Coordinates of C-alpha atoms and ligand atoms in Angstrom, one line a residue:
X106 CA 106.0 147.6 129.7
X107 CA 108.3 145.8 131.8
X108 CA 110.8 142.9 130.0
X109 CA 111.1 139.6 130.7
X110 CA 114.1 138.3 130.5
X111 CA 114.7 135.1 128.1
X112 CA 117.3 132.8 129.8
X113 CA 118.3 129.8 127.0
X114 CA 119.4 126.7 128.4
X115 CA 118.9 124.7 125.7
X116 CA 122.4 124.4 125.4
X117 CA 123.1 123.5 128.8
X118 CA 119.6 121.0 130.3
X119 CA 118.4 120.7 127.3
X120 CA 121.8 118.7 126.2
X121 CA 120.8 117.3 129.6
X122 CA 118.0 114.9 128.2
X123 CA 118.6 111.1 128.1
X124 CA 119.5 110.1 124.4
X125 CA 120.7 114.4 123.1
X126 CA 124.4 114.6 122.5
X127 CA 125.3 118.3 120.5
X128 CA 129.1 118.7 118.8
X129 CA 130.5 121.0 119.6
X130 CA 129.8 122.7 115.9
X131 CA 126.1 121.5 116.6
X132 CA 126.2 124.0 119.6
X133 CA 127.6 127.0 118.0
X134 CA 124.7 126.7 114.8
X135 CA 122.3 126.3 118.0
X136 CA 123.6 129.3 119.6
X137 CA 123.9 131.1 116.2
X138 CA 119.9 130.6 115.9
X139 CA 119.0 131.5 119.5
X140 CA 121.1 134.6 118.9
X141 CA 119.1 135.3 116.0
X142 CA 116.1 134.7 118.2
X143 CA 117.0 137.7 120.4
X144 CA 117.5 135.3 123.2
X145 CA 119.1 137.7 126.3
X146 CA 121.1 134.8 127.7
X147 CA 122.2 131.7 126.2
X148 CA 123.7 129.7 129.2
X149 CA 126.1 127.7 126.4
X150 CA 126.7 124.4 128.5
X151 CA 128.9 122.9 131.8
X152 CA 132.5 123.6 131.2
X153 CA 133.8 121.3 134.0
X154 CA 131.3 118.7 133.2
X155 CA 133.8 117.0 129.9
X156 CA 136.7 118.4 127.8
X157 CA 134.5 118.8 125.0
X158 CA 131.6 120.8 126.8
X159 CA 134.5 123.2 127.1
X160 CA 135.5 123.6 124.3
X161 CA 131.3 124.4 122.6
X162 CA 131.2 126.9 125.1
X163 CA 134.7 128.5 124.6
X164 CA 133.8 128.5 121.1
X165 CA 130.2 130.0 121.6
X166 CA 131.9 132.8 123.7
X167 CA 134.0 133.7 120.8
X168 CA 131.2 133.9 118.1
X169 CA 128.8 135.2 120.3
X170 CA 128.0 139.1 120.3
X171 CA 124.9 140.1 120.7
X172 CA 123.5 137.3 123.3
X173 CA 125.5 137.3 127.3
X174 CA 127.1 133.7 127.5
X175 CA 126.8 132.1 130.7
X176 CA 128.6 129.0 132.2
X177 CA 127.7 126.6 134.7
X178 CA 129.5 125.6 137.5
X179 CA 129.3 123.7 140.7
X180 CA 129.9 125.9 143.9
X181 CA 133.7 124.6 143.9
X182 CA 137.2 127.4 143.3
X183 CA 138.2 124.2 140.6
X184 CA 134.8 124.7 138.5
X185 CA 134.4 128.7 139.0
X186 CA 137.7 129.3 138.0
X187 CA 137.1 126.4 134.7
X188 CA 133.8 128.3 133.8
X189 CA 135.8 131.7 133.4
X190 CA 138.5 129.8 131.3
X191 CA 136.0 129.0 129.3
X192 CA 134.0 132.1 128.7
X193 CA 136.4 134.9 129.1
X194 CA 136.6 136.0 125.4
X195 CA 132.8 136.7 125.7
X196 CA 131.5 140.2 124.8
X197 CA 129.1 139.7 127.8
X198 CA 130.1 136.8 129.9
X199 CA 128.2 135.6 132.6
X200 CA 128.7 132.8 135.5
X201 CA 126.2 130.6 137.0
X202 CA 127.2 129.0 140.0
X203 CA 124.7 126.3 141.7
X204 CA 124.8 124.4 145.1
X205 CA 121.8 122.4 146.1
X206 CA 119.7 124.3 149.2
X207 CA 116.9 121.5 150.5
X208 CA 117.2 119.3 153.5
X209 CA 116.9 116.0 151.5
X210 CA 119.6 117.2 149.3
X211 CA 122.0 118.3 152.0
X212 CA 121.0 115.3 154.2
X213 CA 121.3 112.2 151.5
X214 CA 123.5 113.8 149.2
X215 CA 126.0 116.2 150.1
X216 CA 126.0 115.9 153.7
X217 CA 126.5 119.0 154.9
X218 CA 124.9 121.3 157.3
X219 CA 122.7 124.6 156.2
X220 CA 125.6 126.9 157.6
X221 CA 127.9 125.1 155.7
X222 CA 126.1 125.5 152.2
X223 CA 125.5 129.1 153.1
X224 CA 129.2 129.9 153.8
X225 CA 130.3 128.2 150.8
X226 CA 127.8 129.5 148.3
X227 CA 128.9 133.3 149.6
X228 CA 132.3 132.6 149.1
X229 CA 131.7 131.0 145.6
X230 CA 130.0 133.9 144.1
X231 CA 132.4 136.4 145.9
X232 CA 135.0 134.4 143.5
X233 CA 133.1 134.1 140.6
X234 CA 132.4 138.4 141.0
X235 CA 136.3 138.7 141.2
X236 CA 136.2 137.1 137.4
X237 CA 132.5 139.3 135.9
X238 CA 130.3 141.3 137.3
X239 CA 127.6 139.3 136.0
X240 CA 127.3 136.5 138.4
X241 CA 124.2 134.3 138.5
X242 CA 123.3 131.7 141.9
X243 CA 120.9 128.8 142.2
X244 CA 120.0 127.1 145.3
X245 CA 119.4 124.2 143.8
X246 CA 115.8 122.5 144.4
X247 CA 114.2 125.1 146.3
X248 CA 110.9 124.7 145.6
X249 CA 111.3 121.9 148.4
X250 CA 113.5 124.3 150.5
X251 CA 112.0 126.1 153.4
X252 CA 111.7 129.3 152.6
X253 CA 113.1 130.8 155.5
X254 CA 116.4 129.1 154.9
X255 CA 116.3 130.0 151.0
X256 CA 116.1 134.3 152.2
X257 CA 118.9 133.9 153.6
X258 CA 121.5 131.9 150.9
X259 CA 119.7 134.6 148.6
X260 CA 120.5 137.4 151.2
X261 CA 123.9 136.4 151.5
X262 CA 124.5 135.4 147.9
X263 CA 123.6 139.0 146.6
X264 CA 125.5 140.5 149.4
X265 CA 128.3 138.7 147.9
X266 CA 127.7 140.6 144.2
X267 CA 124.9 137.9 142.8
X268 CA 123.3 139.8 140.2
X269 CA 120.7 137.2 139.3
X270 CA 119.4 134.8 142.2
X271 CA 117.4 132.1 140.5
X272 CA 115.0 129.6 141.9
X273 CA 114.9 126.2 140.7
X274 CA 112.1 123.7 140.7
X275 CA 114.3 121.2 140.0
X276 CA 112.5 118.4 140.2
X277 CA 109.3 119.5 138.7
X278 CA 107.7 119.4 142.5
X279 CA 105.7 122.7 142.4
X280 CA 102.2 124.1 141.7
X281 CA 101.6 127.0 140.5
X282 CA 100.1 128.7 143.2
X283 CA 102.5 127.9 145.8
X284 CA 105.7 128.6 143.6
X285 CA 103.8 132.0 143.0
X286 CA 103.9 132.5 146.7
X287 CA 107.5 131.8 147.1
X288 CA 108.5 134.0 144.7
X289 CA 106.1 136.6 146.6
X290 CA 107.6 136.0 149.8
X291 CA 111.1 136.6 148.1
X292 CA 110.4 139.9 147.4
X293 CA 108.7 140.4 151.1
X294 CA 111.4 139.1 152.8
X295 CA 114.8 139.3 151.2
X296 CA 116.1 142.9 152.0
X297 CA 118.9 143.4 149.6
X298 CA 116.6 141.6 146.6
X299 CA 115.9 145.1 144.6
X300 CA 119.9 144.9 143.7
X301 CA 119.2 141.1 141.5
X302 CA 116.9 139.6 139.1
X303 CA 114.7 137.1 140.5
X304 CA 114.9 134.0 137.8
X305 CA 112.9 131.0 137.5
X306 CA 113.8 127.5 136.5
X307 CA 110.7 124.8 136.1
X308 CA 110.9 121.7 135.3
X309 CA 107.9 119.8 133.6
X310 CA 107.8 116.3 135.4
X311 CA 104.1 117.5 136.7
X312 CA 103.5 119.1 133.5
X313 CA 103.8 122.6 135.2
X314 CA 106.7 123.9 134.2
X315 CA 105.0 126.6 131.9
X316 CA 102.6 127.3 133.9
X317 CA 104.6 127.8 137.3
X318 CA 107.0 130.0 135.1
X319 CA 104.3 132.4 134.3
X320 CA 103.0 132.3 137.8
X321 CA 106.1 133.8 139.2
X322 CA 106.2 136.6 136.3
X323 CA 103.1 137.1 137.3
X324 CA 104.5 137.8 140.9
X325 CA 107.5 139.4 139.9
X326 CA 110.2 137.3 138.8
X327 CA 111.8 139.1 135.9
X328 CA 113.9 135.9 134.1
X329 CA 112.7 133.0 133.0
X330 CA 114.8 130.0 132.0
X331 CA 113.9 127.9 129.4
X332 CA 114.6 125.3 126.4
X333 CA 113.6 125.3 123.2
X334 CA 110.9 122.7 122.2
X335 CA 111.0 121.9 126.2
X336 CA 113.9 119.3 125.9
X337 CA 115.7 119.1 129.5
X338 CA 116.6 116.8 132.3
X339 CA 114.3 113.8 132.7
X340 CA 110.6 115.3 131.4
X341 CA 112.1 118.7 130.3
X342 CA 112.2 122.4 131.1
X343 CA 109.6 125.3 130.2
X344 CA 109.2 125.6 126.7
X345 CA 110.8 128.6 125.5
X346 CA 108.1 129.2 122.6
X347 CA 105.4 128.6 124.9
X348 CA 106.6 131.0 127.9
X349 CA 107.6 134.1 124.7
X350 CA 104.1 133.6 122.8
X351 CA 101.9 133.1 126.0
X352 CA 103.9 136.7 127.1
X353 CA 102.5 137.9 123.6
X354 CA 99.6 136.8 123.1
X355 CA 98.0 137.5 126.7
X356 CA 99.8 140.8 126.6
X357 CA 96.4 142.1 127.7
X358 CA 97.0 140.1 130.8
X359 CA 100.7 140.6 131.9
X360 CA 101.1 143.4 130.5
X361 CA 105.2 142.1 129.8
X362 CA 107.1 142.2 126.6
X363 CA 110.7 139.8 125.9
X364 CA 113.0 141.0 123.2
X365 CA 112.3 137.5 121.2
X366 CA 111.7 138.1 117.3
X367 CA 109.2 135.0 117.8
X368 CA 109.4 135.1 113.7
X369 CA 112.1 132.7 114.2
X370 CA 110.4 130.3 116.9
X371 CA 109.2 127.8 113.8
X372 CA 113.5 127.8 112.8
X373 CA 114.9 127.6 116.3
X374 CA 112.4 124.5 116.8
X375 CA 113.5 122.7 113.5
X376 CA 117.4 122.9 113.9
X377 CA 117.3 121.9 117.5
X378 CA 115.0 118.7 116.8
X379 CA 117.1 118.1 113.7
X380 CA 120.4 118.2 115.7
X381 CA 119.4 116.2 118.8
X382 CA 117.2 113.8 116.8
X383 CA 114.3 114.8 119.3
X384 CA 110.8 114.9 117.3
X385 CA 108.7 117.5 117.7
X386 CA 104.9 115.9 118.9
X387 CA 102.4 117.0 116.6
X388 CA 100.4 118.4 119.4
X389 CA 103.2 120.6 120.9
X390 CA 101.8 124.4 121.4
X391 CA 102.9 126.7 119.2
X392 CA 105.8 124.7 116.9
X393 CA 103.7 121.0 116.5
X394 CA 102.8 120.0 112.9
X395 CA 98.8 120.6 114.3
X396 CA 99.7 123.4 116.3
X397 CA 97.7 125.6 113.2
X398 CA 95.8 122.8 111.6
X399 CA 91.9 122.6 111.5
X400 CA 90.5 119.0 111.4
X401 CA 86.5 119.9 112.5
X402 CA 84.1 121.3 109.6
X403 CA 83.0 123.6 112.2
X404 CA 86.1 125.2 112.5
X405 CA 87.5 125.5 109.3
X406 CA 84.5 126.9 108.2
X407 CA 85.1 129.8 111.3
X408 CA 88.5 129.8 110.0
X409 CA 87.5 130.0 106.5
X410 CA 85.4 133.2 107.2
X411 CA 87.5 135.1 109.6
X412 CA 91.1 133.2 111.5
X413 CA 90.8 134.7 114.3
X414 CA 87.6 132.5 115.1
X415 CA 89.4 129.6 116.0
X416 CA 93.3 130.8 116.1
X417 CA 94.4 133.1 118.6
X418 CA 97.6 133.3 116.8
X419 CA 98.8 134.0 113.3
X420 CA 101.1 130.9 112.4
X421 CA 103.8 133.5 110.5
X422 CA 104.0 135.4 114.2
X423 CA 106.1 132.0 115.0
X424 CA 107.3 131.7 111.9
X425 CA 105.4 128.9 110.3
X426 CA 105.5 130.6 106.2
X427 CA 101.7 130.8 104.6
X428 CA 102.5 129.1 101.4
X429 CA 100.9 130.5 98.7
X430 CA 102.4 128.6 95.8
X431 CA 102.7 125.4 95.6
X432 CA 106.5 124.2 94.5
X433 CA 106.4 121.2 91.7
X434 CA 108.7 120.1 89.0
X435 CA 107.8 123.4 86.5
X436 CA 109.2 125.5 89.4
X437 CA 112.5 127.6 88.6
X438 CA 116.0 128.7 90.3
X439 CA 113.9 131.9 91.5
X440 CA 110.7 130.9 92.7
X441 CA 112.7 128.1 95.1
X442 CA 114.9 130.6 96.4
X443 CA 112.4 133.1 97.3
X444 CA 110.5 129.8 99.0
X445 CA 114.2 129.0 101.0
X446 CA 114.1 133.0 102.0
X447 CA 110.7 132.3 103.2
X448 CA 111.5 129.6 105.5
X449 CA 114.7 131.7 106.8
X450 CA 117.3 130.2 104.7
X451 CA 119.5 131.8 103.2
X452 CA 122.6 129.2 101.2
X453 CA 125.6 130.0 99.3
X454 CA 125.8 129.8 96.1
X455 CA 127.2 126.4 95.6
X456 CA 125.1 125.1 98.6
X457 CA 121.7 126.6 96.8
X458 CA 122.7 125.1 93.3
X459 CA 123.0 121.7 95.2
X460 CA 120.0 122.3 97.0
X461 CA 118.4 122.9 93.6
X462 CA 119.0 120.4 92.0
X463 CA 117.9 117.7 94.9
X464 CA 114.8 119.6 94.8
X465 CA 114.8 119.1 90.9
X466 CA 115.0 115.2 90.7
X467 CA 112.6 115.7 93.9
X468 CA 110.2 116.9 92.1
X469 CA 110.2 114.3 89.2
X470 CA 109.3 112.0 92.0
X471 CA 106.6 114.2 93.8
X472 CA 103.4 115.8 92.4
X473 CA 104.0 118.6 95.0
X474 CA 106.8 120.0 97.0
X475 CA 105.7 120.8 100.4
X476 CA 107.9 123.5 102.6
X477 CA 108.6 120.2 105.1
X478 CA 110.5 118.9 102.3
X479 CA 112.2 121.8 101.5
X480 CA 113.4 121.8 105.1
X481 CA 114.3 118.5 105.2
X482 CA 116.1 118.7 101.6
X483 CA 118.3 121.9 103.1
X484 CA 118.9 119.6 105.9
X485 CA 120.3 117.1 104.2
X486 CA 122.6 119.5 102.2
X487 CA 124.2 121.2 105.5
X488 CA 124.4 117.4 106.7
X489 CA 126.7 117.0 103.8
X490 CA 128.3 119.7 103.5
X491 CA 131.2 118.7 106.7
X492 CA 131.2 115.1 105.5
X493 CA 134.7 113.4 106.0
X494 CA 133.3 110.1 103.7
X495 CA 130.5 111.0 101.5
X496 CA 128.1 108.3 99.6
X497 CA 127.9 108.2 96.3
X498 CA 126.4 105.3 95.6
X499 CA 124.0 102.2 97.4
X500 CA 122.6 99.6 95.5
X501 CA 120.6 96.5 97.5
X502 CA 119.3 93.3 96.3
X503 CA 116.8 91.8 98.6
X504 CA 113.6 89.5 99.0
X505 CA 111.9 86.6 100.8
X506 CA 113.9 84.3 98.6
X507 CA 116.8 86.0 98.8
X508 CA 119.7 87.1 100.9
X509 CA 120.3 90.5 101.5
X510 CA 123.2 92.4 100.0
X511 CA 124.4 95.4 99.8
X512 CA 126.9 97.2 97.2
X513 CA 128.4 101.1 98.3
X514 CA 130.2 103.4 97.3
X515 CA 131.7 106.1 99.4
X516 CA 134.5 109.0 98.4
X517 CA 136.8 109.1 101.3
X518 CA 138.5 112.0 102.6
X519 CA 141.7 112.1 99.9
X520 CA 138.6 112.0 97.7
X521 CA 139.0 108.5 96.2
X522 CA 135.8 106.7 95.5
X523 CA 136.0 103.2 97.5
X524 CA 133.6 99.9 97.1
X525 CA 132.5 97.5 98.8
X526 CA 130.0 94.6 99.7
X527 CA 128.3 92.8 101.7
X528 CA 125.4 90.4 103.0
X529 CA 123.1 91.0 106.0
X530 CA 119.9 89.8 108.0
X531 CA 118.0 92.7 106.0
X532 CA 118.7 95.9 103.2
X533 CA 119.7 98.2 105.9
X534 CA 121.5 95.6 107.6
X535 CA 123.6 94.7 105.0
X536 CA 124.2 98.7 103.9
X537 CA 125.3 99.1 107.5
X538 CA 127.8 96.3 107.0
X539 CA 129.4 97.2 103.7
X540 CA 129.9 100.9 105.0
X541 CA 131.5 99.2 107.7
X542 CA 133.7 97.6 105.9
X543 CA 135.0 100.8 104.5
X544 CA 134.8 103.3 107.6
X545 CA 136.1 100.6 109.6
X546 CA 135.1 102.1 112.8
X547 CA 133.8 99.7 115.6
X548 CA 129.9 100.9 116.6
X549 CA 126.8 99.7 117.9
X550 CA 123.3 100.7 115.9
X551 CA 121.2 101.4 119.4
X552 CA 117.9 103.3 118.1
X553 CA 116.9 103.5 114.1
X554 CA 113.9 105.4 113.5
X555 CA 111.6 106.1 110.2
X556 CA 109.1 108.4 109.7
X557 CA 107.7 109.8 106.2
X558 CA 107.8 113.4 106.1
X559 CA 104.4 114.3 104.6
X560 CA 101.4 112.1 103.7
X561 CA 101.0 110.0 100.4
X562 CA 103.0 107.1 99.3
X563 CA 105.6 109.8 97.1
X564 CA 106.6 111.2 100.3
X565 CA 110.2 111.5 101.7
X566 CA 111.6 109.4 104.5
X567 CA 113.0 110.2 107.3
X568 CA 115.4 108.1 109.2
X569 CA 117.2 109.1 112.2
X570 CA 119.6 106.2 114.3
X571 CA 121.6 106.5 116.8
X572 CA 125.0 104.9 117.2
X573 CA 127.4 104.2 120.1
X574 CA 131.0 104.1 120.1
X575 CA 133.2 104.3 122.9
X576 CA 130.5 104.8 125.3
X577 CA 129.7 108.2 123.6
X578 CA 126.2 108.3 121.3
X579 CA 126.0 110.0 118.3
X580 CA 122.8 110.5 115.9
X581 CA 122.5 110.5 112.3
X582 CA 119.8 111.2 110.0
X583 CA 119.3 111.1 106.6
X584 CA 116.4 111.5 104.1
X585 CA 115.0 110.3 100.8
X586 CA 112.4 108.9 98.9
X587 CA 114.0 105.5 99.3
X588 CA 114.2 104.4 102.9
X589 CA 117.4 102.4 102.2
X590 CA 119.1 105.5 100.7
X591 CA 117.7 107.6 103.9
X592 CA 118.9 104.8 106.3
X593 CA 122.4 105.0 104.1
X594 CA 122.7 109.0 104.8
X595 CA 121.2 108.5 108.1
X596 CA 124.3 105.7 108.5
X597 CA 126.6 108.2 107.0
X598 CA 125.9 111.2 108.8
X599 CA 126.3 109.5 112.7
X600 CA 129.8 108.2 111.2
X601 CA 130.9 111.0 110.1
X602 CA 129.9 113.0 113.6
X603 CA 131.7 109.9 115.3
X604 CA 134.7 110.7 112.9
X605 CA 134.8 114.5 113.5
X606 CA 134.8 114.1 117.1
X607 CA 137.4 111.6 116.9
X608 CA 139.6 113.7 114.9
X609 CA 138.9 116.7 117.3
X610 CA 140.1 114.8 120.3
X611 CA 143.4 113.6 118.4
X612 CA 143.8 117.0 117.4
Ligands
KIV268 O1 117.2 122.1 137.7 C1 118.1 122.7 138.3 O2 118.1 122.9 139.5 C2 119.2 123.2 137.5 C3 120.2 124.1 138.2 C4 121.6 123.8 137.8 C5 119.8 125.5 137.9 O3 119.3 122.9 136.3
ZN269 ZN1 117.3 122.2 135.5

């Protein structure tokens, strides 16, 4: 069967999407995972877009082996030449250079003429090709392009050493019928297209963006860019775990394979909604919290007798674990361990005997441990574990007759325990304030989220804020079975993001 390439851009417009923001450290553990994932490409971010998109992806081309890194760039000599600077050290580097293609675009926006956009994007990848011979170009928004005009960019762009010629619906425009049949006529009319890989890039604002993926594999198109859990520019990209497991599951039908160990799909999901603070809907395909849960008697009973009644996938193909013992407060060192291996984690040993005992005093609070707080427990640890100040202790006093204060107590980064106190309009309020007092570094709370992690009134919370300092957001998270402690980690963990890129950029 013929392979589909898997084109990440998770990295890249995913970190697009209103509200994400990924350190730079953030980005490597993403890429580490997609890696893992047997993603082909992992386009690791925008060099020229800021100094510290730079430096992720410099640092992603020096970790990454196994996975080609790819690089944005605008169709400029300044940003070609910045995307090789930053990818050079890469096993298999890769550039992608883009230059918008549609009238409306040239007219309104860049106002230039069609011969001039041709000339330039030729001369762009000829420069990029003097760098790698892997060279990717996007005429950008040419789902609204004529077609006529996008033949020949792609003509002259492959002529030029393109490799991969990709086709961007960049503003979520097409059906899938019609982008089918531009990706038909590519192949018709493009003479020199049997030298590149034709690519796809859909975006979801018409909710298409799977399904205009799959209709241009269907028609040929051999790479398909993606973003795990769909997160991209405005209403997203194609989901990458719903493009690999529709590839899998209707093999029958495009008779395709990807080089995605989908085991890992469930893992991938986790880390990149826990890092950009983006929730997972409980109704997404294949990685939601319902994705594999039966709510009608009718089909539990089907699913009771025989799965595949009602499930036309096994949950442990995406790497959802089938728990089969239930994790309480008898459970040993062993019996969580092998329940961490089961849900892919693997910890050092001073990072697992942490983990252990959290999960101990969880489990004097909690009749049951579910796997979602196991997840979130090992979250919290590798939170932790690149702390600069670290709380040790939070202590509130509050009430309708009273006024809210807070006591803390962090250990700073000479290791000296520090307290403080204060008073505020609420508990968290007031925690906020006395950690202030110690950090001492001006913010502004923007978003402050909580969520309990499973049902029942035991269950952990979940808090995730965001915080804004010098025009630059941060988010935090932090869990518990107290919400004050949670909003106190949360608190905690977006200051000490602020303070590690702080100390970057001094550095
Ligand atoms: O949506 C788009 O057109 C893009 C290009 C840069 C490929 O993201
Ligand atoms: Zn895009």
């Amino acid at each position: 069967m013929d392979k589909v390439i898997i084109f990440d851009t998770t990295l890249r417009d995913g970190e697009q999407a209103a509200g994400a923001s990924l350190s730079a450290p953030d980005k490597l553990e993403i890429a580490k995972q997609l890696e893992k994932l047997g993603v082909d490409v992992i386009e690791a971010g925008f060099p020229m877009s800021s100094p510290g998109d730079f430096e992720a992806v410099q640092l992603i081309a020096r970790e990454i082996k196994s996975s080609t890194v790819c690089a944005l760039a605008h169709a400029n000599a300044e940003a070609v030449d910045n995307a090789w600077e930053a990818i050079k050290r890469a096993k298999h580097p890769r550039i992608h250079i883009f230059l918008s293609a549609s009238d409306i675009h040239l007219f309104y926006q860049l106002k230039k003429s069609r011969e001039e956009i041709l000339e330039i994007s030729r001369d762009m990848v000829a420069r990029a090709k003097g760098y790698t011979k892997d060279v990717e170009f996007s005429p950008m928004d040419a789902s609204r392009t004529e077609p006529a005009y996008i033949y020949r960019i792609l003509e002259a762009v492959i002529e030029a050493g393109a490799t991969t010629v990709n086709i961007p619906d960049t503003v979520g425009y097409a059906i899938p019928q019609e982008y089918g049949d531009l990706i038909e006529g590519i192949f018709n009319n493009v003479p020199n297209i049997h030298r590149a890989v034709v690519s796809v890039h859909c975006h979801d604002d018409l909710g298409l963006a799977v399904a205009n993926s799959l209709e241009a594999i269907r028609r040929g198109a051999r790479q398909v860019e993606c973003t795990v859990n769909g997160i991209g520019e405005r209403a997203g990209n194609a989901s990458l775990e719903e493009i690999v497991m529709a590839i899998k599951t209707r093999s029958d039908f495009f008779h395709l394979t990807t080089n995605i160990d989908t085991t890992q799909i469930y893992k991938a999901s986790r880390l990149v909604s826990e890092l950009t603070g983006f929730i997972v809907q409980p109704n997404k395909a294949i990685i939601g919290a319902n994705a594999f849960r039966h709510q009608s008697g009718i089909h539990q009973d089907g699913v009771i007798k025989e799965a595949i009644t009602y499930e036309i996938m096994d949950p442990r193909s995406v790497g959802i674990p089938a728990s089969s013992l239930v994790l309480g407060k008898l459970s040993g060192r062993h019996a969580f361990k092998e329940r961490l291996a089961e849900l892919g984690y693997v910890l050092d040993k001073e990072a697992f005997d942490r983990a252990f005992m959290v999960f101990k005093e969880l489990a004097d609070k909690k009749r049951e441990v579910t796997d979602r707080d196991i997840e979130s427990l090992v979250a919290e640890e590798m939170r932790t574990a690149s702390e600069v100040y670290h709380l040790d202790y939070v202590e509130v006093s509050c009430g309708d007759h009273n006024i809210p204060t807070a006591t803390v107590r962090l250990v700073g980064p000479d290791g000296r325990a520090i307290a403080d106190a204060d008073l505020g309009t609420g508990p968290v309020d007031a925690v906020y304030k006395a950690i202030n007092r110690i950090v001492g570094v001006p913010n502004q709370l923007t978003e402050f989220t909580v969520k309990s992690v499973t049902e029942g009134i035991d269950a952990i919370g979940e808090v995730l804020i965001r915080i804004e300092s010098d025009g630059v957001t941060y988010t935090g998270r932090g869990a518990a079975t107290d919400i004050i402690v949670a909003s106190a980690k949360a608190y905690m963990n977006a200051l000490n993001r602020l303070l590690a890129v702080k100390k970057a950029r001094k550095e």
